[in-house]
PDB file of C-alpha atoms in Angstrom:
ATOM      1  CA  UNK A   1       0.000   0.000   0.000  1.00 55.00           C
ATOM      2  CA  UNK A   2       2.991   2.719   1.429  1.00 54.00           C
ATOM      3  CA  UNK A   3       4.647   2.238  -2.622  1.00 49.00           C
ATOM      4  CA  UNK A   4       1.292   3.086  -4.092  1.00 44.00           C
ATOM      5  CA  UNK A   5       1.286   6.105  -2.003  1.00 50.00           C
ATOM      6  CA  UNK A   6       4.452   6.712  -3.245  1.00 46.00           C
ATOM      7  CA  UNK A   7       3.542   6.449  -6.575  1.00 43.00           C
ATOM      8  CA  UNK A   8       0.533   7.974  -6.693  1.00 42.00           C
ATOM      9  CA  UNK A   9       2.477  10.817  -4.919  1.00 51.00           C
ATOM     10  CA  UNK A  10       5.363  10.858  -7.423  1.00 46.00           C
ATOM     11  CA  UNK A  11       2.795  11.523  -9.993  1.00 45.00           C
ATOM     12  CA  UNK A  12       1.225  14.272  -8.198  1.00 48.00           C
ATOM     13  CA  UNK A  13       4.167  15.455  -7.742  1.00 50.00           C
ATOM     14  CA  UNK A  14       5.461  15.672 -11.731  1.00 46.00           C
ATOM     15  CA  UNK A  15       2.203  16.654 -12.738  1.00 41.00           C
ATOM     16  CA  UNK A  16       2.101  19.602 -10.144  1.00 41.00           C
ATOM     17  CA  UNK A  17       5.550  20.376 -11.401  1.00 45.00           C
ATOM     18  CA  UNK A  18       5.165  20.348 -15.271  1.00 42.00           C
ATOM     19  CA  UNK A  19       2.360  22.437 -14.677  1.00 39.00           C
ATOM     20  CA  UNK A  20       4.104  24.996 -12.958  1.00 39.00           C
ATOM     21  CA  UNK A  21       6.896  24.652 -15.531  1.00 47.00           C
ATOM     22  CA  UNK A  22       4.347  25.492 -18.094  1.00 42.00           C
ATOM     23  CA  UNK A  23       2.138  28.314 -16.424  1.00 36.00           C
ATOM     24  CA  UNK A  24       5.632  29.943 -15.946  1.00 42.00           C
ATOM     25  CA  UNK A  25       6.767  29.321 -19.578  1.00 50.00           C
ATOM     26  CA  UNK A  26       3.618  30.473 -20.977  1.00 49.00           C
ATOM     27  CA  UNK A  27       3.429  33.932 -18.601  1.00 53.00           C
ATOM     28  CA  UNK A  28       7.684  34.583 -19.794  1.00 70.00           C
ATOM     29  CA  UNK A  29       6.001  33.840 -23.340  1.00 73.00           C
ATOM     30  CA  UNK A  30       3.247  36.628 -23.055  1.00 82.00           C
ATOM     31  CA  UNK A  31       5.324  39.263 -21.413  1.00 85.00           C
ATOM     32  CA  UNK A  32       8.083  38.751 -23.845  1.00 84.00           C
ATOM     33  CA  UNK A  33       5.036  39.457 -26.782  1.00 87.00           C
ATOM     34  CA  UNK A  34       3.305  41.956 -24.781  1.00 89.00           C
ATOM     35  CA  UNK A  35       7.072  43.835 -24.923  1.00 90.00           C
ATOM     36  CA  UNK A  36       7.581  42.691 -28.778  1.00 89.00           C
ATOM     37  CA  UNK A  37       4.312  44.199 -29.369  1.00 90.00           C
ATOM     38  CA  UNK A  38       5.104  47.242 -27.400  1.00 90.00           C
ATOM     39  CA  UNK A  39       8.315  48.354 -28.971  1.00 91.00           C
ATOM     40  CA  UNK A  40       6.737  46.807 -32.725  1.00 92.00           C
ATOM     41  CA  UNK A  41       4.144  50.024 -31.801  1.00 92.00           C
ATOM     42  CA  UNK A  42       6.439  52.580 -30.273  1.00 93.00           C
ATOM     43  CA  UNK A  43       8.512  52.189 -33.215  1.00 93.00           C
ATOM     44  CA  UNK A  44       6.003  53.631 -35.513  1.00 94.00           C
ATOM     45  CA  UNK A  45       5.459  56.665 -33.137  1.00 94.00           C
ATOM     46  CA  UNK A  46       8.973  57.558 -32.903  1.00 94.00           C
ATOM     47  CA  UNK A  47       9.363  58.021 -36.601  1.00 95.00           C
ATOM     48  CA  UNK A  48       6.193  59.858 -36.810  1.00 95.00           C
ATOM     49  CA  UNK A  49       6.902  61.980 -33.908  1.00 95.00           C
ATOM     50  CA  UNK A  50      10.282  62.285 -35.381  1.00 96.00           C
ATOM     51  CA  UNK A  51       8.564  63.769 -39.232  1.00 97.00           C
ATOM     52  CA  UNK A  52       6.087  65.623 -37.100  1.00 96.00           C
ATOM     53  CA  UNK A  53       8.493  67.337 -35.238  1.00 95.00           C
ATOM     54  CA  UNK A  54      10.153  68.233 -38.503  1.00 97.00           C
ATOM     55  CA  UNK A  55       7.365  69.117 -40.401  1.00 98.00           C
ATOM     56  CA  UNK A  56       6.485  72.960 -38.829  1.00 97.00           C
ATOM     57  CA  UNK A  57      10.018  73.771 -40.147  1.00 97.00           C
ATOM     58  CA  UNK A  58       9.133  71.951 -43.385  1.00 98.00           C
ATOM     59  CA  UNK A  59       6.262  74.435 -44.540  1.00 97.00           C
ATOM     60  CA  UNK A  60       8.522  77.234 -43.045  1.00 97.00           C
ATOM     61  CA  UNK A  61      11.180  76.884 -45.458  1.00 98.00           C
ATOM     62  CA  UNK A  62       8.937  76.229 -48.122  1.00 97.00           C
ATOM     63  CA  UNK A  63       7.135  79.719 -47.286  1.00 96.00           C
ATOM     64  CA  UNK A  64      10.208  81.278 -47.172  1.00 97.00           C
ATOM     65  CA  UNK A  65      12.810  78.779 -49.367  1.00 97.00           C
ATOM     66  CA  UNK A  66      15.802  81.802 -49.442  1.00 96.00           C
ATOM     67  CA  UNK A  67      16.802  82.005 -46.156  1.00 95.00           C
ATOM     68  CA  UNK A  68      20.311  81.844 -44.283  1.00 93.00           C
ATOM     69  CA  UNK A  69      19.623  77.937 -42.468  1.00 94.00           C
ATOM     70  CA  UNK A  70      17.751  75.227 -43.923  1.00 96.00           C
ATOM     71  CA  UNK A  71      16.580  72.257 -41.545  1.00 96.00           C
ATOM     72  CA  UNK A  72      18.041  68.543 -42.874  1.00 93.00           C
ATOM     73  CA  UNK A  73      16.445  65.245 -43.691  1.00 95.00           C
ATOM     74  CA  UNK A  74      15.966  62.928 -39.789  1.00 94.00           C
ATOM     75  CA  UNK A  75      17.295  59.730 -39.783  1.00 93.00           C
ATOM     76  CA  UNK A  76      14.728  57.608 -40.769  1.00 93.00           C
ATOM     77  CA  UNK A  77      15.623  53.645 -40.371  1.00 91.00           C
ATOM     78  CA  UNK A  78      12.673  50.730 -40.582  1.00 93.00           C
ATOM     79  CA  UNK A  79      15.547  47.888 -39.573  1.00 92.00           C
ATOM     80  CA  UNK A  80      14.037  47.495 -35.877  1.00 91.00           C
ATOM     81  CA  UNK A  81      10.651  47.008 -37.318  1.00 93.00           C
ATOM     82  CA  UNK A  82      11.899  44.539 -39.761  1.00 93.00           C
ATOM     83  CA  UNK A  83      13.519  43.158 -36.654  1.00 92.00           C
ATOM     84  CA  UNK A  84      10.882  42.915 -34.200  1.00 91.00           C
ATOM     85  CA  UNK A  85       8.353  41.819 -37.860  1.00 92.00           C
ATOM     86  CA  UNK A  86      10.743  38.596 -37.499  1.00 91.00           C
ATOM     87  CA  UNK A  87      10.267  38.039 -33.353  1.00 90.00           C
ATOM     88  CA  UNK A  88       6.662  38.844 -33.270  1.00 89.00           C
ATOM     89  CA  UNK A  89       6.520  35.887 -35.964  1.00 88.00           C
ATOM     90  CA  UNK A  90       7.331  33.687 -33.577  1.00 86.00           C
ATOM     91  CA  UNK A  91       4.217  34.344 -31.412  1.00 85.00           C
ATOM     92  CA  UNK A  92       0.770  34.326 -31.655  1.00 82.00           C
ATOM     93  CA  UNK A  93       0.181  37.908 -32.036  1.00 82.00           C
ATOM     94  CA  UNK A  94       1.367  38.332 -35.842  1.00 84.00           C
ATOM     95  CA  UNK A  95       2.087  41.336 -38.159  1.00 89.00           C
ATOM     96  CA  UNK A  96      -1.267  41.733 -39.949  1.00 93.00           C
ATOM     97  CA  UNK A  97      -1.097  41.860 -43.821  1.00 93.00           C
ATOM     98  CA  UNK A  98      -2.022  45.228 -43.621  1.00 95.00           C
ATOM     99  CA  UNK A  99       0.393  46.207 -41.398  1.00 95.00           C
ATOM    100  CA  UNK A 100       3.039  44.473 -43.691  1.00 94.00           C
ATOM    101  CA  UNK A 101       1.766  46.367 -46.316  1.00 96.00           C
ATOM    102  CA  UNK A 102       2.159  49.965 -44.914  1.00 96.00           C
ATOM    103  CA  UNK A 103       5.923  48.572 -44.075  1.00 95.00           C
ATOM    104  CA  UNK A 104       6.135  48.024 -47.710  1.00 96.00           C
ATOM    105  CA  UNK A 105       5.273  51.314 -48.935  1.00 95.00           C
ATOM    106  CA  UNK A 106       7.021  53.384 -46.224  1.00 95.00           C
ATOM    107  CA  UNK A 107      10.349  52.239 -48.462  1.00 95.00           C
ATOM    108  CA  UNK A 108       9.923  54.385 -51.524  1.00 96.00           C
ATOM    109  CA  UNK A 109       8.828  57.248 -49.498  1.00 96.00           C
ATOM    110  CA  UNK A 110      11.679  57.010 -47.221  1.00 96.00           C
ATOM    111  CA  UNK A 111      13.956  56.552 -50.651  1.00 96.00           C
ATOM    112  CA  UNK A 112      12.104  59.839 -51.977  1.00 97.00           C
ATOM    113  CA  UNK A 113      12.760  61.607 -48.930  1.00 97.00           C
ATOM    114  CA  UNK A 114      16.323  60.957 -48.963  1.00 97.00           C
ATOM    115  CA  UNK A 115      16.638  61.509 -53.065  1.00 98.00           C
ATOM    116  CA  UNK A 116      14.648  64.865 -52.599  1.00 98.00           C
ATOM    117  CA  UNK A 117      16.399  66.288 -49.453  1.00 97.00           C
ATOM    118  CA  UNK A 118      19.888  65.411 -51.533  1.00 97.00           C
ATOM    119  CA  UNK A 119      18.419  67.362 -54.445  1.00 98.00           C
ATOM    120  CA  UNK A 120      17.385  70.398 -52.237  1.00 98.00           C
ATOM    121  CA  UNK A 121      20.468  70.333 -50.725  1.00 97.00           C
ATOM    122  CA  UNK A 122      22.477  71.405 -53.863  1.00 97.00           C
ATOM    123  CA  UNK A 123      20.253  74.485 -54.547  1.00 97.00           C
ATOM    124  CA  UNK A 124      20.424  75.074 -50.773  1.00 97.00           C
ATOM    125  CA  UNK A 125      24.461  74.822 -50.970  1.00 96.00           C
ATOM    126  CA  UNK A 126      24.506  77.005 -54.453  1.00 96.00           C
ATOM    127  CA  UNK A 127      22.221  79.909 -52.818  1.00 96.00           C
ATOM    128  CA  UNK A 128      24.288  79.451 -49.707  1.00 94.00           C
ATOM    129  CA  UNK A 129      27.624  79.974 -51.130  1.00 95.00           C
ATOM    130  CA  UNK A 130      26.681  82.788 -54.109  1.00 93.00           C
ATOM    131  CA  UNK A 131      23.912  84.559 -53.015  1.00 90.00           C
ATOM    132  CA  UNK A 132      25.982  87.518 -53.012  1.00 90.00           C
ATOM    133  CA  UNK A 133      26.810  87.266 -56.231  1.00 93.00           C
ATOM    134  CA  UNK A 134      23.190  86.435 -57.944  1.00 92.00           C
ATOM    135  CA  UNK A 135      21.505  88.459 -59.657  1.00 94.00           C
ATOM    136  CA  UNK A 136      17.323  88.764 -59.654  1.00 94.00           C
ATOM    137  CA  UNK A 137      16.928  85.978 -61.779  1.00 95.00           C
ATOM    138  CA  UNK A 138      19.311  83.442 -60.473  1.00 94.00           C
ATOM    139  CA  UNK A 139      17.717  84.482 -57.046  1.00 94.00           C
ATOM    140  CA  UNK A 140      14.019  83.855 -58.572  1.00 96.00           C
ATOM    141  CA  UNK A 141      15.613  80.218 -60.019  1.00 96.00           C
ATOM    142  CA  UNK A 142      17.272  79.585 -56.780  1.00 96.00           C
ATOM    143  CA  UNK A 143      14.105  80.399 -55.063  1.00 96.00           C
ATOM    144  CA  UNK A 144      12.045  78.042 -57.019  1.00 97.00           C
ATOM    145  CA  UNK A 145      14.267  74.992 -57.150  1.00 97.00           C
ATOM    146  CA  UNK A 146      14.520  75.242 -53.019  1.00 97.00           C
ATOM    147  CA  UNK A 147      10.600  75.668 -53.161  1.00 97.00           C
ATOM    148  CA  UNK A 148      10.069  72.681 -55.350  1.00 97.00           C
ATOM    149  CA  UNK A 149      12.021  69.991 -53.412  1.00 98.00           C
ATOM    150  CA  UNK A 150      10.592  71.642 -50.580  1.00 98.00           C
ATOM    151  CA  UNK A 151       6.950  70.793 -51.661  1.00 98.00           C
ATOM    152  CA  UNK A 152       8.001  67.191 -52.607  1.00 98.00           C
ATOM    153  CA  UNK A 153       9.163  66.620 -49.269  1.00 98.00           C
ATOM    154  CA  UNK A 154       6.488  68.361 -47.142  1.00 98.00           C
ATOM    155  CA  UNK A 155       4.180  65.896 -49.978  1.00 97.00           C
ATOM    156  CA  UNK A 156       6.099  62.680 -48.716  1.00 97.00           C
ATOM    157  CA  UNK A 157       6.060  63.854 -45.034  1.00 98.00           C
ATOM    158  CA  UNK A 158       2.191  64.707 -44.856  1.00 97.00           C
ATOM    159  CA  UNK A 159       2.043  60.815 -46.504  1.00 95.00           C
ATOM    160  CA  UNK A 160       4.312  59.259 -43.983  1.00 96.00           C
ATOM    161  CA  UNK A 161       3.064  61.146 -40.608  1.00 96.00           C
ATOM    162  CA  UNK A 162      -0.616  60.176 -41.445  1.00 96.00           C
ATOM    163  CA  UNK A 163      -0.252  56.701 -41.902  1.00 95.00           C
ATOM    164  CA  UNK A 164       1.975  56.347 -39.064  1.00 95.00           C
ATOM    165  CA  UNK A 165       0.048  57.721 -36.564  1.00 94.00           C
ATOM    166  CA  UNK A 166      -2.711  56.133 -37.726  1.00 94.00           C
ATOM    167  CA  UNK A 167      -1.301  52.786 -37.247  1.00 94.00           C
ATOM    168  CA  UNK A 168      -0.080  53.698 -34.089  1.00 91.00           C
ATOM    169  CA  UNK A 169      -3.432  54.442 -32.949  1.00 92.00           C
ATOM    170  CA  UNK A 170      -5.597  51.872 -34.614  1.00 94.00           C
ATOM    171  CA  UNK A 171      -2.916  48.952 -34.167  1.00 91.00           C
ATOM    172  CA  UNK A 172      -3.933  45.388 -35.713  1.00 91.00           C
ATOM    173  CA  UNK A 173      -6.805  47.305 -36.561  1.00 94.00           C
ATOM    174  CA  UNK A 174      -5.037  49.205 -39.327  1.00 94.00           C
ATOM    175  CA  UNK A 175      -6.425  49.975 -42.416  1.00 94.00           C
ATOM    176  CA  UNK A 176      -6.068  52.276 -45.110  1.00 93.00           C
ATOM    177  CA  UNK A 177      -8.091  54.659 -45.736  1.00 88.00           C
ATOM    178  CA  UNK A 178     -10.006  55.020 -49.145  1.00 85.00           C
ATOM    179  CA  UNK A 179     -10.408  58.467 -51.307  1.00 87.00           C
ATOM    180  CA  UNK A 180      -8.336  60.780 -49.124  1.00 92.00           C
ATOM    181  CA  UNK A 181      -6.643  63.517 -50.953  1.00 94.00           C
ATOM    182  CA  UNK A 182      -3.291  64.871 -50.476  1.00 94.00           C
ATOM    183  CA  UNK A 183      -4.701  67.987 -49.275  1.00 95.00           C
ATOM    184  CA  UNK A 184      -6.828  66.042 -46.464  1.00 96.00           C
ATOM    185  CA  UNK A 185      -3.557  64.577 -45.587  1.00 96.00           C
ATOM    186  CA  UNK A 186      -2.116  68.101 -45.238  1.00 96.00           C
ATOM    187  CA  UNK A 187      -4.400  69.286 -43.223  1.00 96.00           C
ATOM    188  CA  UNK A 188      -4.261  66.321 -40.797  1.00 95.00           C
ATOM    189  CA  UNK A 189      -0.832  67.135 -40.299  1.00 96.00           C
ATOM    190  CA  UNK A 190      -1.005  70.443 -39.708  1.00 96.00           C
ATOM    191  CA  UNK A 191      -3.912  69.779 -37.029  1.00 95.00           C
ATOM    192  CA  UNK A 192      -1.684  67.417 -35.383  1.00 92.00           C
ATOM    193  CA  UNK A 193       1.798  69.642 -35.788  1.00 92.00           C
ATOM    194  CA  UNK A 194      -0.140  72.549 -34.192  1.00 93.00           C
ATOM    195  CA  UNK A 195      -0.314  74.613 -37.019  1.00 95.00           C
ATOM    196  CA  UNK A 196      -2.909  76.127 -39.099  1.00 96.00           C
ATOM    197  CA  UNK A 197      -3.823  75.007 -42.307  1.00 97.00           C
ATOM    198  CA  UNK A 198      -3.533  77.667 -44.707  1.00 96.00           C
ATOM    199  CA  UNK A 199      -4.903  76.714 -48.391  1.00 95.00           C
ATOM    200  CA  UNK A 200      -3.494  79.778 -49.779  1.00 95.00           C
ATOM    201  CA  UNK A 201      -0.027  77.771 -49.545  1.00 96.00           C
ATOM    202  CA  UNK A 202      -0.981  74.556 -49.823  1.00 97.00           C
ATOM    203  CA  UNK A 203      -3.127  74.186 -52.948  1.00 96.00           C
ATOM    204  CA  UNK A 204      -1.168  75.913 -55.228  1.00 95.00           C
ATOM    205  CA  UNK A 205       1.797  73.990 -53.802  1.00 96.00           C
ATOM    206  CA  UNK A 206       0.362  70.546 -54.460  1.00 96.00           C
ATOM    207  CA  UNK A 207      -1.515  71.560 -57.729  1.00 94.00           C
ATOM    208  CA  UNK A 208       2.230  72.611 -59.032  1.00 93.00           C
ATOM    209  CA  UNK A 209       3.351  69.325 -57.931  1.00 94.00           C
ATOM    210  CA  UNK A 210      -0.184  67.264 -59.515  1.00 91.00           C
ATOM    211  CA  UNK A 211      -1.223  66.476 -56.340  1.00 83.00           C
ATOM    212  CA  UNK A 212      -4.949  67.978 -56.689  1.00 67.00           C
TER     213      UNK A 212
END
């Protein structure tokens, strides 16, 4: 009788103990996708916050393009999303398709950004160096290069700070939305910069650049 106690209470015993072993596994297993998810999310506001904190100065420079400092392109990196894309595969809370698909598209934008700012740059640098030395219409062409890029950029920004916060806030919820304009993206950013909207700037600005 005493070794079927035993037995009976060595079986108990593993039981009791592989079900410990496996409550604890699984609560290490949610908190580590609870932090996944966390940092997948506070990703996206960090480079939003990062283009919205740039954007005011944006639509400055734009207003004004010949000026004596111009603002420069953020670092802008999606290599710890793709990173934490690859953990959160691992779990059960998954990168939705749509969510992939906004990762997707934030390359060329970023690429633009970075092609753009380069191009503004060298009428930025020529103005910089010889604006003593230019006449009116060299001014006028400086003027509306610097403008130009400008506009492109504030176009890609407005894009990219939408989107962003707009995953941040929705989540696995995400989803584009359908028929909105560049200008309604405009003036979503400027609402959430703190700015005012001013169409006297910004349609004639986007029609120049075809973005009605």
């Amino acid at each position: 009788m005493e070794w079927f106690i035993a037995v009976v209470s060595a079986l108990i015993g593993a039981v009791v103990g592989a079900l410990a072993s496996y409550l604890f596994t699984d609560k290490n297993n949610k908190q580590r996708t609870q932090r996944l998810e966390s940092a997948f999310y506070n990703e996206f506001e960090y480079l939003s916050g990062t283009l919205e904190n740039w954007f005011p100065t944006l639509v400055g420079e734009y207003q004004e393009p010949l000026r004596e400092q111009y603002s420069g392109l953020p670092f802008l990196d999606l290599s710890l999303i793709d990173a934490l894309v690859i953990e959160l595969a691992s779990t059960d809370k998954l990168v939705t398709p749509t969510q992939r698909k906004l990762i997707v598209r934030l390359r060329p934008v970023i690429r633009s950004l970075v092609k753009n700012n380069e191009k503004r740059d060298e009428y930025v640098d020529s103005w910089m160096l010889n604006s003593h030395t230019m006449d009116n219409s060299e001014e006028r062409n400086s003027s509306k290069k610097i403008s130009y890029y400008t506009g492109l950029l504030l176009v890609d920004v407005t894009q990219a700070i939408f989107h962003l916060k707009k995953l941040s806030t929705e989540k696995e919820r995400f989803t584009f939305s359908k028929s909105i304009t560049s200008e309604d993206l405009a003036k979503a950013c400027c609402s959430s910069s703190g700015i005012p909207y001013d169409e006297t700037v910004w349609k004639p600005m986007l029609f120049r650049l075809g973005h009605k």
